[in-house]
Amino acid sequence: MTDKATIDLCENGPMIVNTAMVIDGKSVEPGAALCRCGQSANKPYCDGSHNTAGFEDAGAVEGATGDDGPVATLTVKLAQNGPILCSGPLTVRSADGSTTHAASRAALCRCGKSERKPFCDGTHGKVGFEAG
Ligand code: FES
Protein backbone atom coordinates (compact mmCIF):
# COMPACT_ATOMS: atom_id res chain seq x y z
CA MET A 1 0.00 0.00 0.00
CA THR A 2 1.36 3.42 -0.86
CA ASP A 3 -1.19 5.74 0.74
CA LYS A 4 0.29 8.46 2.87
CA ALA A 5 -1.06 8.93 6.32
CA THR A 6 -2.67 12.35 6.16
CA ILE A 7 -4.35 14.12 9.04
CA ASP A 8 -6.59 17.03 8.07
CA LEU A 9 -7.22 19.71 10.67
CA CYS A 10 -10.73 21.18 10.77
CA GLU A 11 -11.23 24.83 11.64
CA ASN A 12 -12.73 24.98 15.16
CA GLY A 13 -13.21 21.24 15.07
CA PRO A 14 -11.64 17.78 14.99
CA MET A 15 -8.84 16.24 12.97
CA ILE A 16 -9.72 13.74 10.27
CA VAL A 17 -7.36 10.82 9.82
CA ASN A 18 -7.47 9.82 6.17
CA THR A 19 -5.84 6.47 6.48
CA ALA A 20 -6.35 3.25 8.34
CA MET A 21 -4.82 3.36 11.79
CA VAL A 22 -4.41 1.33 14.88
CA ILE A 23 -5.36 3.10 18.11
CA ASP A 24 -4.14 1.36 21.22
CA GLY A 25 -4.19 -1.94 19.35
CA LYS A 26 -7.63 -1.52 17.71
CA SER A 27 -7.97 -1.12 13.94
CA VAL A 28 -9.81 2.00 12.85
CA GLU A 29 -11.08 2.69 9.35
CA PRO A 30 -9.94 5.73 7.37
CA GLY A 31 -11.94 8.89 7.94
CA ALA A 32 -12.09 8.83 11.72
CA ALA A 33 -12.63 12.23 13.36
CA LEU A 34 -10.49 12.64 16.47
CA CYS A 35 -11.32 15.21 19.13
CA ARG A 36 -9.09 18.28 19.37
CA CYS A 37 -11.14 20.35 21.81
CA GLY A 38 -10.86 18.02 24.80
CA GLN A 39 -14.62 18.09 25.44
CA SER A 40 -15.89 14.99 23.61
CA ALA A 41 -17.70 12.44 25.74
CA ASN A 42 -16.50 9.80 23.28
CA LYS A 43 -12.73 10.44 23.31
CA PRO A 44 -10.61 9.97 21.32
CA TYR A 45 -13.41 10.49 18.78
CA CYS A 46 -15.24 13.71 18.07
CA ASP A 47 -18.87 13.88 19.18
CA GLY A 48 -19.55 17.45 18.06
CA SER A 49 -18.87 18.97 21.49
CA HIS A 50 -16.52 21.53 19.96
CA ASN A 51 -19.61 23.41 18.80
CA THR A 52 -21.09 23.85 22.27
CA ALA A 53 -17.67 24.28 23.90
CA GLY A 54 -16.84 27.21 21.65
CA PHE A 55 -13.55 25.65 20.62
CA GLU A 56 -11.60 28.05 18.44
CA ASP A 57 -8.60 27.08 16.40
CA ALA A 58 -7.98 27.97 12.80
CA GLY A 59 -6.48 24.58 12.09
CA ALA A 60 -3.24 26.11 10.94
CA VAL A 61 0.01 24.22 10.85
CA GLU A 62 3.46 25.56 10.16
CA GLY A 63 4.77 24.23 6.94
CA ALA A 64 7.87 22.20 7.48
CA THR A 65 10.06 19.74 5.75
CA GLY A 66 10.04 16.25 7.04
CA ASP A 67 10.46 12.66 6.23
CA ASP A 68 6.97 11.68 5.19
CA GLY A 69 6.60 8.72 2.96
CA PRO A 70 4.37 5.82 2.12
CA VAL A 71 2.69 4.07 4.99
CA ALA A 72 -0.03 1.47 5.16
CA THR A 73 -1.27 2.05 8.67
CA LEU A 74 -0.73 4.82 11.13
CA THR A 75 -0.03 3.68 14.66
CA VAL A 76 -1.61 5.78 17.36
CA LYS A 77 -1.26 5.66 21.10
CA LEU A 78 -3.31 7.72 23.48
CA ALA A 79 -1.18 9.18 26.22
CA GLN A 80 -3.03 8.96 29.52
CA ASN A 81 -4.66 12.36 29.96
CA GLY A 82 -2.35 13.63 27.26
CA PRO A 83 -1.79 13.86 23.54
CA ILE A 84 -2.40 11.57 20.60
CA LEU A 85 0.95 9.99 19.81
CA CYS A 86 1.27 9.12 16.11
CA SER A 87 4.05 7.09 14.61
CA GLY A 88 4.69 6.19 11.04
CA PRO A 89 5.34 8.70 8.28
CA LEU A 90 2.46 11.16 8.31
CA THR A 91 1.41 14.53 7.02
CA VAL A 92 -0.68 17.01 8.99
CA ARG A 93 -2.55 19.35 6.68
CA SER A 94 -3.93 22.76 7.65
CA ALA A 95 -7.68 23.36 7.53
CA ASP A 96 -7.34 25.50 4.41
CA GLY A 97 -5.00 22.98 2.79
CA SER A 98 -2.30 25.58 2.25
CA THR A 99 0.37 24.10 4.49
CA THR A 100 1.46 20.71 5.62
CA HIS A 101 3.78 19.36 8.24
CA ALA A 102 5.45 16.06 7.48
CA ALA A 103 7.05 13.94 10.15
CA SER A 104 7.70 10.41 11.21
CA ARG A 105 6.19 11.03 14.64
CA ALA A 106 3.84 13.60 16.10
CA ALA A 107 2.24 14.34 19.47
CA LEU A 108 -1.09 15.98 18.65
CA CYS A 109 -2.99 18.00 21.23
CA ARG A 110 -6.36 16.63 22.29
CA CYS A 111 -6.98 18.79 25.35
CA GLY A 112 -7.68 21.86 23.23
CA LYS A 113 -5.36 24.11 25.25
CA SER A 114 -1.94 23.86 23.58
CA GLU A 115 -0.39 27.12 22.43
CA ARG A 116 1.24 25.14 19.61
CA LYS A 117 -1.84 23.46 18.11
CA PRO A 118 -2.08 21.04 16.51
CA PHE A 119 0.89 19.83 18.53
CA CYS A 120 1.04 19.15 22.25
CA ASP A 121 3.08 21.59 24.33
CA GLY A 122 2.50 19.97 27.70
CA THR A 123 -0.34 22.28 28.74
CA HIS A 124 -2.62 19.28 29.31
CA GLY A 125 -0.79 18.68 32.60
CA LYS A 126 -1.24 22.26 33.76
CA VAL A 127 -4.97 22.34 32.99
CA GLY A 128 -5.66 18.90 34.48
CA PHE A 129 -7.00 17.37 31.25
CA GLU A 130 -8.77 14.09 31.89
CA ALA A 131 -9.33 11.87 28.88
CA GLY A 132 -11.84 9.76 30.81
S1 FES B 1 -2.72 17.30 24.86
FE1 FES B 1 -3.12 19.45 24.74
S2 FES B 1 -1.21 20.34 25.36
FE2 FES B 1 -0.85 18.18 25.46
mmCIF file of C-alpha atoms and ligand atoms in Angstrom:
data_model
loop_
_atom_site.group_PDB
_atom_site.id
_atom_site.type_symbol
_atom_site.label_atom_id
_atom_site.label_comp_id
_atom_site.label_asym_id
_atom_site.label_seq_id
_atom_site.Cartn_x
_atom_site.Cartn_y
_atom_site.Cartn_z
ATOM 1 C CA MET A 1 0.000 0.000 0.000
ATOM 2 C CA THR A 2 1.356 3.423 -0.857
ATOM 3 C CA ASP A 3 -1.186 5.739 0.738
ATOM 4 C CA LYS A 4 0.290 8.455 2.868
ATOM 5 C CA ALA A 5 -1.065 8.932 6.320
ATOM 6 C CA THR A 6 -2.673 12.348 6.159
ATOM 7 C CA ILE A 7 -4.351 14.117 9.035
ATOM 8 C CA ASP A 8 -6.591 17.033 8.071
ATOM 9 C CA LEU A 9 -7.224 19.710 10.668
ATOM 10 C CA CYS A 10 -10.730 21.177 10.766
ATOM 11 C CA GLU A 11 -11.233 24.831 11.642
ATOM 12 C CA ASN A 12 -12.730 24.983 15.158
ATOM 13 C CA GLY A 13 -13.209 21.235 15.068
ATOM 14 C CA PRO A 14 -11.644 17.779 14.987
ATOM 15 C CA MET A 15 -8.840 16.237 12.968
ATOM 16 C CA ILE A 16 -9.724 13.736 10.273
ATOM 17 C CA VAL A 17 -7.358 10.818 9.820
ATOM 18 C CA ASN A 18 -7.473 9.822 6.168
ATOM 19 C CA THR A 19 -5.840 6.466 6.481
ATOM 20 C CA ALA A 20 -6.349 3.255 8.345
ATOM 21 C CA MET A 21 -4.818 3.363 11.786
ATOM 22 C CA VAL A 22 -4.414 1.330 14.878
ATOM 23 C CA ILE A 23 -5.358 3.104 18.106
ATOM 24 C CA ASP A 24 -4.140 1.356 21.218
ATOM 25 C CA GLY A 25 -4.195 -1.939 19.347
ATOM 26 C CA LYS A 26 -7.631 -1.516 17.707
ATOM 27 C CA SER A 27 -7.968 -1.124 13.935
ATOM 28 C CA VAL A 28 -9.813 2.001 12.854
ATOM 29 C CA GLU A 29 -11.082 2.688 9.348
ATOM 30 C CA PRO A 30 -9.938 5.731 7.365
ATOM 31 C CA GLY A 31 -11.943 8.895 7.937
ATOM 32 C CA ALA A 32 -12.092 8.834 11.723
ATOM 33 C CA ALA A 33 -12.627 12.230 13.358
ATOM 34 C CA LEU A 34 -10.493 12.638 16.466
ATOM 35 C CA CYS A 35 -11.317 15.211 19.133
ATOM 36 C CA ARG A 36 -9.086 18.283 19.366
ATOM 37 C CA CYS A 37 -11.140 20.348 21.811
ATOM 38 C CA GLY A 38 -10.859 18.022 24.801
ATOM 39 C CA GLN A 39 -14.621 18.087 25.442
ATOM 40 C CA SER A 40 -15.891 14.986 23.613
ATOM 41 C CA ALA A 41 -17.703 12.437 25.738
ATOM 42 C CA ASN A 42 -16.496 9.801 23.277
ATOM 43 C CA LYS A 43 -12.730 10.438 23.308
ATOM 44 C CA PRO A 44 -10.612 9.967 21.322
ATOM 45 C CA TYR A 45 -13.409 10.486 18.782
ATOM 46 C CA CYS A 46 -15.240 13.715 18.068
ATOM 47 C CA ASP A 47 -18.868 13.882 19.182
ATOM 48 C CA GLY A 48 -19.545 17.445 18.060
ATOM 49 C CA SER A 49 -18.875 18.969 21.491
ATOM 50 C CA HIS A 50 -16.518 21.526 19.956
ATOM 51 C CA ASN A 51 -19.614 23.407 18.799
ATOM 52 C CA THR A 52 -21.086 23.850 22.270
ATOM 53 C CA ALA A 53 -17.667 24.284 23.904
ATOM 54 C CA GLY A 54 -16.836 27.212 21.654
ATOM 55 C CA PHE A 55 -13.547 25.650 20.625
ATOM 56 C CA GLU A 56 -11.602 28.053 18.442
ATOM 57 C CA ASP A 57 -8.604 27.079 16.397
ATOM 58 C CA ALA A 58 -7.984 27.975 12.803
ATOM 59 C CA GLY A 59 -6.478 24.580 12.093
ATOM 60 C CA ALA A 60 -3.236 26.111 10.937
ATOM 61 C CA VAL A 61 0.011 24.224 10.852
ATOM 62 C CA GLU A 62 3.462 25.564 10.163
ATOM 63 C CA GLY A 63 4.771 24.235 6.938
ATOM 64 C CA ALA A 64 7.870 22.199 7.477
ATOM 65 C CA THR A 65 10.062 19.744 5.753
ATOM 66 C CA GLY A 66 10.040 16.255 7.035
ATOM 67 C CA ASP A 67 10.456 12.656 6.230
ATOM 68 C CA ASP A 68 6.973 11.680 5.194
ATOM 69 C CA GLY A 69 6.599 8.719 2.958
ATOM 70 C CA PRO A 70 4.366 5.819 2.119
ATOM 71 C CA VAL A 71 2.694 4.073 4.985
ATOM 72 C CA ALA A 72 -0.027 1.470 5.165
ATOM 73 C CA THR A 73 -1.274 2.051 8.665
ATOM 74 C CA LEU A 74 -0.734 4.818 11.134
ATOM 75 C CA THR A 75 -0.028 3.680 14.656
ATOM 76 C CA VAL A 76 -1.608 5.784 17.365
ATOM 77 C CA LYS A 77 -1.259 5.657 21.097
ATOM 78 C CA LEU A 78 -3.312 7.722 23.483
ATOM 79 C CA ALA A 79 -1.180 9.175 26.221
ATOM 80 C CA GLN A 80 -3.033 8.958 29.515
ATOM 81 C CA ASN A 81 -4.663 12.356 29.962
ATOM 82 C CA GLY A 82 -2.354 13.635 27.264
ATOM 83 C CA PRO A 83 -1.787 13.863 23.542
ATOM 84 C CA ILE A 84 -2.403 11.574 20.599
ATOM 85 C CA LEU A 85 0.947 9.991 19.805
ATOM 86 C CA CYS A 86 1.270 9.118 16.111
ATOM 87 C CA SER A 87 4.050 7.086 14.614
ATOM 88 C CA GLY A 88 4.694 6.188 11.037
ATOM 89 C CA PRO A 89 5.337 8.702 8.284
ATOM 90 C CA LEU A 90 2.455 11.155 8.310
ATOM 91 C CA THR A 91 1.412 14.531 7.015
ATOM 92 C CA VAL A 92 -0.675 17.011 8.994
ATOM 93 C CA ARG A 93 -2.554 19.352 6.683
ATOM 94 C CA SER A 94 -3.928 22.764 7.655
ATOM 95 C CA ALA A 95 -7.677 23.358 7.529
ATOM 96 C CA ASP A 96 -7.338 25.496 4.412
ATOM 97 C CA GLY A 97 -5.001 22.984 2.793
ATOM 98 C CA SER A 98 -2.302 25.579 2.246
ATOM 99 C CA THR A 99 0.367 24.098 4.494
ATOM 100 C CA THR A 100 1.455 20.707 5.625
ATOM 101 C CA HIS A 101 3.782 19.355 8.240
ATOM 102 C CA ALA A 102 5.452 16.058 7.479
ATOM 103 C CA ALA A 103 7.048 13.941 10.147
ATOM 104 C CA SER A 104 7.698 10.407 11.213
ATOM 105 C CA ARG A 105 6.189 11.033 14.640
ATOM 106 C CA ALA A 106 3.844 13.602 16.099
ATOM 107 C CA ALA A 107 2.238 14.335 19.465
ATOM 108 C CA LEU A 108 -1.085 15.979 18.646
ATOM 109 C CA CYS A 109 -2.988 17.997 21.232
ATOM 110 C CA ARG A 110 -6.357 16.628 22.288
ATOM 111 C CA CYS A 111 -6.978 18.790 25.348
ATOM 112 C CA GLY A 112 -7.683 21.860 23.229
ATOM 113 C CA LYS A 113 -5.361 24.110 25.247
ATOM 114 C CA SER A 114 -1.945 23.858 23.579
ATOM 115 C CA GLU A 115 -0.394 27.121 22.429
ATOM 116 C CA ARG A 116 1.238 25.139 19.611
ATOM 117 C CA LYS A 117 -1.839 23.460 18.109
ATOM 118 C CA PRO A 118 -2.081 21.036 16.509
ATOM 119 C CA PHE A 119 0.889 19.833 18.528
ATOM 120 C CA CYS A 120 1.041 19.148 22.253
ATOM 121 C CA ASP A 121 3.077 21.595 24.325
ATOM 122 C CA GLY A 122 2.501 19.969 27.699
ATOM 123 C CA THR A 123 -0.344 22.283 28.737
ATOM 124 C CA HIS A 124 -2.617 19.277 29.314
ATOM 125 C CA GLY A 125 -0.789 18.675 32.599
ATOM 126 C CA LYS A 126 -1.240 22.259 33.763
ATOM 127 C CA VAL A 127 -4.969 22.335 32.987
ATOM 128 C CA GLY A 128 -5.665 18.900 34.481
ATOM 129 C CA PHE A 129 -6.996 17.374 31.247
ATOM 130 C CA GLU A 130 -8.775 14.090 31.887
ATOM 131 C CA ALA A 131 -9.332 11.870 28.876
ATOM 132 C CA GLY A 132 -11.835 9.764 30.810
HETATM 133 S S1 FES B 1 -2.725 17.296 24.856
HETATM 134 FE FE1 FES B 1 -3.124 19.445 24.742
HETATM 135 S S2 FES B 1 -1.209 20.338 25.362
HETATM 136 FE FE2 FES B 1 -0.854 18.178 25.459
#
